[in-house]
Short mmCIF file of C-alpha atoms in Angstrom, two decimals:
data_model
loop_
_atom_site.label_atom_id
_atom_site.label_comp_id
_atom_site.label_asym_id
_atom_site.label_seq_id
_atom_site.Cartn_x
_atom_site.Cartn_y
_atom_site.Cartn_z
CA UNK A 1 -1.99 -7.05 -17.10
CA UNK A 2 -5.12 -8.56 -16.65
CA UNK A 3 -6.44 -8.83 -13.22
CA UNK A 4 -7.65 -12.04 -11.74
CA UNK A 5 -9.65 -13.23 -8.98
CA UNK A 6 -9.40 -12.13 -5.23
CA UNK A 7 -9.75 -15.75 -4.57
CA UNK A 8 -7.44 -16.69 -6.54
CA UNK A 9 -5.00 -14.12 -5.24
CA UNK A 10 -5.48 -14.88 -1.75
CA UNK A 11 -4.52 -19.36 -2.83
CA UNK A 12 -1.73 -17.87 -4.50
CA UNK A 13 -0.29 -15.85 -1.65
CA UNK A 14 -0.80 -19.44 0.62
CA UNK A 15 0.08 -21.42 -1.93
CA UNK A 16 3.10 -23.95 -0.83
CA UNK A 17 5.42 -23.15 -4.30
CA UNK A 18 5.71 -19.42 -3.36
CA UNK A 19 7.85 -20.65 -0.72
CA UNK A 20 8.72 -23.73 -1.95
CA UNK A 21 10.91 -23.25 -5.04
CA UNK A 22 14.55 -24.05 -4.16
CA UNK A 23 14.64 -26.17 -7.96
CA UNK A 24 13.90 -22.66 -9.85
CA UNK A 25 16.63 -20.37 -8.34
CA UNK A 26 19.44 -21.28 -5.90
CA UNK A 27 19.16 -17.91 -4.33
CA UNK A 28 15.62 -18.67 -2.68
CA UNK A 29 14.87 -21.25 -0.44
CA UNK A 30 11.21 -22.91 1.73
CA UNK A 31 9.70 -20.43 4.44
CA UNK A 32 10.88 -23.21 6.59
CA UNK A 33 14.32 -22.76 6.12
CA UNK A 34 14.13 -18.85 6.08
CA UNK A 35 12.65 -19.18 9.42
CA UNK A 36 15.61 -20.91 10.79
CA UNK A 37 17.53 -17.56 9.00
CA UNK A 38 18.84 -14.57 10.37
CA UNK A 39 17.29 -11.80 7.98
CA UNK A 40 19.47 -8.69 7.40
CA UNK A 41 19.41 -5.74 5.67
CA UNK A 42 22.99 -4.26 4.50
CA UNK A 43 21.68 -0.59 4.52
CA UNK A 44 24.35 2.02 5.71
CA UNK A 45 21.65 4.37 7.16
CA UNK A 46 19.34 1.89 8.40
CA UNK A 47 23.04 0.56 10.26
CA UNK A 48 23.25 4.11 11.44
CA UNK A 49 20.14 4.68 12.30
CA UNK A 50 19.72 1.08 14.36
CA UNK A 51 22.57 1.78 16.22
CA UNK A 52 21.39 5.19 17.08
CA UNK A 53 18.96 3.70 18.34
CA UNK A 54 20.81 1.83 20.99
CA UNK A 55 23.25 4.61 21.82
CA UNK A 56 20.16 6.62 22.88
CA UNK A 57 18.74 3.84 25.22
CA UNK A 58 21.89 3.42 26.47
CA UNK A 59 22.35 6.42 27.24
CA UNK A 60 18.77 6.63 28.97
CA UNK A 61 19.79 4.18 31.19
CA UNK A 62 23.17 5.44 31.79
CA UNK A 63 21.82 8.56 33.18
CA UNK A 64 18.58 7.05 35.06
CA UNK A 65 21.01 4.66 36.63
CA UNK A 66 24.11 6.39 37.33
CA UNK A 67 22.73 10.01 38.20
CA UNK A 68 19.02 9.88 39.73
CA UNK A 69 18.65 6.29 41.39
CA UNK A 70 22.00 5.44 42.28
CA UNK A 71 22.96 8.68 44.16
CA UNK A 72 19.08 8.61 46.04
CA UNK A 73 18.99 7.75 49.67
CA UNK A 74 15.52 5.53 49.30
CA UNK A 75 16.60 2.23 48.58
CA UNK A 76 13.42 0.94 47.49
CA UNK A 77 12.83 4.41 45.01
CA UNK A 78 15.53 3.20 43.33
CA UNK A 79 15.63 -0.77 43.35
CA UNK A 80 11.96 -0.51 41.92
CA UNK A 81 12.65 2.19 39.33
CA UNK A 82 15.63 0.52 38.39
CA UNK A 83 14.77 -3.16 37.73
CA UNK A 84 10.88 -1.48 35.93
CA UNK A 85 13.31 0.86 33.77
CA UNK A 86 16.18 -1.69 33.07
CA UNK A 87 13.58 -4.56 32.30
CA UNK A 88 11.79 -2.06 30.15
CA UNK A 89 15.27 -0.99 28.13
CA UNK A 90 15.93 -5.04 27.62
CA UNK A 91 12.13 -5.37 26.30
CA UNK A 92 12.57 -2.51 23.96
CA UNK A 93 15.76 -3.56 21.95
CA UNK A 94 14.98 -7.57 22.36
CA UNK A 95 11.73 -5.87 20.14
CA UNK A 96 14.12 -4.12 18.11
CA UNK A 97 16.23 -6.89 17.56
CA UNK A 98 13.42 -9.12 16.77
CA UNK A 99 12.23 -6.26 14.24
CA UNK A 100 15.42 -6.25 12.45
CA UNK A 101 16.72 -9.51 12.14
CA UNK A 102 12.90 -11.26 11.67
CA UNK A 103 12.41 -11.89 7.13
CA UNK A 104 9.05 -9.58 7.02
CA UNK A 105 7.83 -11.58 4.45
CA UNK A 106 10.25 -11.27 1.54
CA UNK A 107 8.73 -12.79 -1.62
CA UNK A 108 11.69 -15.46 -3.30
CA UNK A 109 13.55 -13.94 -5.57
CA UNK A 110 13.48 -15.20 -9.44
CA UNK A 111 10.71 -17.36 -9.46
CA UNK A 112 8.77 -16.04 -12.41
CA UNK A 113 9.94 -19.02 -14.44
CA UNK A 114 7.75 -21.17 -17.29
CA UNK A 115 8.13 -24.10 -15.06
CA UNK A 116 7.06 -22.63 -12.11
CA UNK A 117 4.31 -21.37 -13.57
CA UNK A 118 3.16 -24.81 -14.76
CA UNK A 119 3.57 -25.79 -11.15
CA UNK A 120 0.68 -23.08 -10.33
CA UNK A 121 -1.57 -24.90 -12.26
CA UNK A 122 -3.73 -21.57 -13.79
CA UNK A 123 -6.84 -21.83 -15.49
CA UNK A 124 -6.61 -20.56 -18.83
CA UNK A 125 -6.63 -16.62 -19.38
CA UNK A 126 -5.54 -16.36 -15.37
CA UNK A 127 -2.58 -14.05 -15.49
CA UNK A 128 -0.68 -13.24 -12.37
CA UNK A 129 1.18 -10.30 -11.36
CA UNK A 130 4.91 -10.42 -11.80
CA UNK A 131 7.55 -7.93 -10.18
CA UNK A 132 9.77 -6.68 -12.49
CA UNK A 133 12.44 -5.78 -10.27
CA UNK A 134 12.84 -8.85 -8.54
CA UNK A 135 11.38 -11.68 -11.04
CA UNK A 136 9.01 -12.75 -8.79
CA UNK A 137 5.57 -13.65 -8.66
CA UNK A 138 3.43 -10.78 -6.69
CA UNK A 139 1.25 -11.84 -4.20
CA UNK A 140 -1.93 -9.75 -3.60
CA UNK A 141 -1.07 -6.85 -1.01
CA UNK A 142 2.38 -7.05 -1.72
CA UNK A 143 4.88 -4.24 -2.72
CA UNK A 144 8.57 -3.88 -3.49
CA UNK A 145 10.94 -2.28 -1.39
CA UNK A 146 13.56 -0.53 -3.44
CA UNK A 147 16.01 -0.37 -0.23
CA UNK A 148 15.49 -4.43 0.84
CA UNK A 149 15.25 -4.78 -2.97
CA UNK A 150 12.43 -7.64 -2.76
CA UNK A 151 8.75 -8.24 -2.44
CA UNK A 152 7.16 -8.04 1.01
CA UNK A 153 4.07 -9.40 1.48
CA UNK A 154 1.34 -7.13 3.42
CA UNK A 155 4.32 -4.13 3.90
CA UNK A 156 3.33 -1.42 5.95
CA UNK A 157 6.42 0.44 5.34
CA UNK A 158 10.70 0.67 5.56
CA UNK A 159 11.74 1.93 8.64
CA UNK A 160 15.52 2.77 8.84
CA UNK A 161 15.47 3.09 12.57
CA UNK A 162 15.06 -0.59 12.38
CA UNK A 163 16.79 -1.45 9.30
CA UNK A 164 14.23 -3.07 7.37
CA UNK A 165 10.73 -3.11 6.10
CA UNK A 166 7.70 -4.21 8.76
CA UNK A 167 5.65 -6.41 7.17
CA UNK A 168 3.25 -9.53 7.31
CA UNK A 169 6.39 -11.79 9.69
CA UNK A 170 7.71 -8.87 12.01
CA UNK A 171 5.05 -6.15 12.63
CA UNK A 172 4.68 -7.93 15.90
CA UNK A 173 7.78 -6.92 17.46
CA UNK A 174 7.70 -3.61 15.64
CA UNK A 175 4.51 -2.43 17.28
CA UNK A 176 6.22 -4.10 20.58
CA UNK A 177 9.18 -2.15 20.23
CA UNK A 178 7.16 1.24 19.44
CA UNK A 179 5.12 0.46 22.98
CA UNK A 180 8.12 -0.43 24.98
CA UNK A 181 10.34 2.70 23.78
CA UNK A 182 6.96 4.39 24.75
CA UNK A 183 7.09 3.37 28.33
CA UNK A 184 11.16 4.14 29.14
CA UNK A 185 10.26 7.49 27.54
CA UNK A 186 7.57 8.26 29.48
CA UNK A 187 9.08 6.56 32.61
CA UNK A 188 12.15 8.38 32.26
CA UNK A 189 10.49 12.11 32.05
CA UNK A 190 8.76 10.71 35.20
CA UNK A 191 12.23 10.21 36.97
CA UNK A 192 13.44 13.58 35.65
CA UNK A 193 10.74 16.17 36.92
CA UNK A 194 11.49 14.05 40.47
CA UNK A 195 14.99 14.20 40.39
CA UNK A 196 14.46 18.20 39.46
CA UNK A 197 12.14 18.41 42.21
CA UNK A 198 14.52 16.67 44.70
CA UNK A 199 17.56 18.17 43.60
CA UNK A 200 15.94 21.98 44.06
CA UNK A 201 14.37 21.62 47.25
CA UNK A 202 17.75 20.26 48.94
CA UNK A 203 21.14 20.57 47.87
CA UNK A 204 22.26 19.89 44.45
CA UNK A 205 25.98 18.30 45.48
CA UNK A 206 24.00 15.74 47.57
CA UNK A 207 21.44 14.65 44.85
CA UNK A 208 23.44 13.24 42.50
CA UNK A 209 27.41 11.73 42.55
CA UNK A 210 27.85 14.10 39.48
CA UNK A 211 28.89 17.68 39.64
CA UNK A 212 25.32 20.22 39.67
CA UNK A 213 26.25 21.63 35.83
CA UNK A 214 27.28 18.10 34.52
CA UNK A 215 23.90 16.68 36.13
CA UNK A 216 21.53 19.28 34.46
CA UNK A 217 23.05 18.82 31.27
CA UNK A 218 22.56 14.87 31.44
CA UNK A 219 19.10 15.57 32.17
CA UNK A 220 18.16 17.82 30.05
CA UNK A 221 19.09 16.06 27.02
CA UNK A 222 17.57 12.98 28.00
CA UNK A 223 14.27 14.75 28.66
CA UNK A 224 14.71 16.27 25.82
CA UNK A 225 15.18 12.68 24.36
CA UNK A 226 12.58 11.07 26.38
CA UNK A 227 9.97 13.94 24.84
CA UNK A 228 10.38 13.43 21.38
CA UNK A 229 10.91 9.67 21.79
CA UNK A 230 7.40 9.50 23.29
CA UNK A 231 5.97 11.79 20.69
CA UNK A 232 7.16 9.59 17.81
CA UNK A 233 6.66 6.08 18.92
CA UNK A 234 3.26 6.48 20.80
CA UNK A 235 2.18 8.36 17.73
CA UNK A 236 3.51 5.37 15.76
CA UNK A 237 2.37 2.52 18.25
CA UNK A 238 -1.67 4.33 17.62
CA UNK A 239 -0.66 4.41 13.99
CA UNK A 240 -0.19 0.44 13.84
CA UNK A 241 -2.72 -0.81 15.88
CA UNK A 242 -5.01 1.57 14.05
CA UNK A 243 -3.67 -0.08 11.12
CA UNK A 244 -3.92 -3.67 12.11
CA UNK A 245 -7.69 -3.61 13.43
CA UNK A 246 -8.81 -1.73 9.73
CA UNK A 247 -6.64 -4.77 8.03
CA UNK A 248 -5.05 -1.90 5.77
CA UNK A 249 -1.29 -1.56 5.46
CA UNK A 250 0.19 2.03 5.58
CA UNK A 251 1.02 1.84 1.90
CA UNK A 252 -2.51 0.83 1.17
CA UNK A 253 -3.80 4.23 3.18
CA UNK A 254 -1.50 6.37 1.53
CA UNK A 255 -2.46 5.02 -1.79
CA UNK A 256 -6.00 4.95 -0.64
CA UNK A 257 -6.47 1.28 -2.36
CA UNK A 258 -9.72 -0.29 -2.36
CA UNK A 259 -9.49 -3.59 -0.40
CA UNK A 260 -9.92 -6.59 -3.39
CA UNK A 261 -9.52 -8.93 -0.28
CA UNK A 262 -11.88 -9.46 2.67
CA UNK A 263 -11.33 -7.29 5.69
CA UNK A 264 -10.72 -9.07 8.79
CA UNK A 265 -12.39 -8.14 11.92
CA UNK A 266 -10.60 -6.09 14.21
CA UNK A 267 -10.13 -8.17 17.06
CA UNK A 268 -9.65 -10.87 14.11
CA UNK A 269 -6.80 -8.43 12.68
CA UNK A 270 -5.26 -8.35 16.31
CA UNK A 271 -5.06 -12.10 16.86
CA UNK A 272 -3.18 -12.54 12.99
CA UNK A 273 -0.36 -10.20 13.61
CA UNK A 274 -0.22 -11.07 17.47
CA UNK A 275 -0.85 -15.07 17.23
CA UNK A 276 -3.48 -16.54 18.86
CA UNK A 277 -5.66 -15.87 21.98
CA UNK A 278 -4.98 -12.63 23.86
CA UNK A 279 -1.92 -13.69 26.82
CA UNK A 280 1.07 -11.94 28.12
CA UNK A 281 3.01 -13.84 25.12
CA UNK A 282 1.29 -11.18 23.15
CA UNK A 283 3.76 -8.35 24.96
CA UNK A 284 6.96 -10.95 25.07
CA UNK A 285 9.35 -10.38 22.17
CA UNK A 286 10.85 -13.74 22.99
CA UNK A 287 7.88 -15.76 22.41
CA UNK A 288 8.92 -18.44 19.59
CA UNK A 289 12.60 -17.35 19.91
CA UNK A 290 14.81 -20.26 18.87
CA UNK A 291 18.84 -20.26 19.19
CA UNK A 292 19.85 -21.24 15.25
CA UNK A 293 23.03 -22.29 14.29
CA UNK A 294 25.20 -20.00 13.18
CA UNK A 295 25.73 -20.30 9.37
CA UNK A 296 26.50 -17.02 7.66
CA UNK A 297 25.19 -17.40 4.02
CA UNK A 298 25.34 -14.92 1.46
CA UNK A 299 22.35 -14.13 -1.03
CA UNK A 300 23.24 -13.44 -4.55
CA UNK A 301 21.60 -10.23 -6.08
CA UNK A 302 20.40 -9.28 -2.63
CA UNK A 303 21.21 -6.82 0.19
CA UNK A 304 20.36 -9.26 3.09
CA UNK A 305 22.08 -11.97 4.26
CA UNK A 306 21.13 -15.12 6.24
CA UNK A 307 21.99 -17.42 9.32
#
């Protein structure tokens, strides 16, 4: 295949008929309408794996609520740890959610037609990359995911924790959700060494409404949680911002592929994956949330469906 232009590349990945090409296949449809679209991945171990994910905060909260604040005899120890740890929690998996159920950029399947290519209007001897797997055109920095069995544009990589690839629509809320997981973690071996602490220099039947075996055990596995929770996503969280201020995807790294496009700046990088000026809506995972209506509607040839 002969290679063509960066510039050219870069109108092609903007251009309005990559999204726009509901007459070529009745299985695609406008970025417009995706965006009004639940986007889900029918993966049984990313399922599994997302709703690991939950049990495990859950069960963070369960034991931060229920066993060290509840039981304590400050009041304000445990109103302030409890709304920072519970607002923290609803942060992480409202990023989670966003993560999973945001389209990271999915190419439209089957667009690689004659017509369509007539619509691109190439100068002669311009060829194009096409993706054999999913008949569609290939924008630059784009790669296909054999699991969510499309083309995602600017993919960093598939993450089954959150069922789905993070790519050029969702890495926002994936680096949120890395950061906020972060924080509980870390906020949660905080509230264990005091409730060891507490619990050792008076008596154990008076620290906590559980019995003193059944209260060790809870904590232990969730600082045992809480440990390698922190390890993994702050090691992640690094990972991505690294990523997003060099403009290089993780794929691109690992492949060590010499940029054909023009590196944005970092702080550049930050403000395309974030939106904008720097503002608390930069941390929200609601920001641009929109209640849809609730259409289920299947995708043929496709593991995702759509609302």
């Amino acid at each position: 295949t002969m290679q063509s232009s960066g510039h050219r590349f870069r109108d092609v990945e903007h251009h309005p008929l990559l999204a726009d090409n509901e007459s070529y296949d009745s299985s695609s449809s406008s970025e417009a309408d995706m965006a009004e679209r639940v986007w889900f991945i029918r993966d049984g171990c990313g399922m599994v794996c997302a709703i690991m994910t939950w049990l495990l905060v859950v069960y963070a909260d369960f034991v931060v609520t229920f066993v060290m604040l509840l039981p304590s005899k400050d009041f304000w120890y445990s109103v302030i740890n409890g709304v920072l740890f519970n607002c923290l929690a609803v942060l992480a998996l409202s990023s989670h959610l966003r993560t999973m159920l945001t389209d990271p950029g999915a190419v439209p399947k089957g667009n690689a037609t004659k017509e369509y290519m007539d619509n691109l209007q190439l100068k002669p001897g311009e060829v194009i990359y096409k993706c054999p797997k999913c008949c569609s055109i290939k924008p630059e920095r784009a790669h296909h995911c054999s699991i969510c069995k499309r083309c995602i544009r600017k993919m960093d990589h598939h993450c089954p924790w959150v069922n789905n690839c993070v790519g050029e629509k969702n890495q926002r809320f994936f680096v949120l959700f890395t950061m906020y997981i972060a924080l509980i973690s870390a906020h949660a071996l905080v509230l264990c060494g005091f409730q060891f602490f507490s619990c050792v220099r008076g008596q154990w039947t008076e620290c906590s409404d559980f019995s003193p075996p059944v209260t060790v055990i809870l904590m232990i596995f969730l600082c045992l949680e809480g440990f390698l929770f922190l390890t993994f996503t702050a090691v992640m969280f690094g990972t991505q911002i690294h990523s997003i201020c060099n403009d290089e995807t993780e794929i691109e790294r690992l492949k060590s592929e010499k940029p054909t496009w023009e590196r944005r700046l970092r702080w550049e990088g930050m403000k395309s994956v974030f939106g904008g000026q720097p503002s608390l809506l930069w941390i929200n995972p609601f920001a641009g949330f929109r209640i849809r209506r609730l259409l289920l509607r299947g995708k043929k040839g496709g593991p995702e469906f759509s609302v």
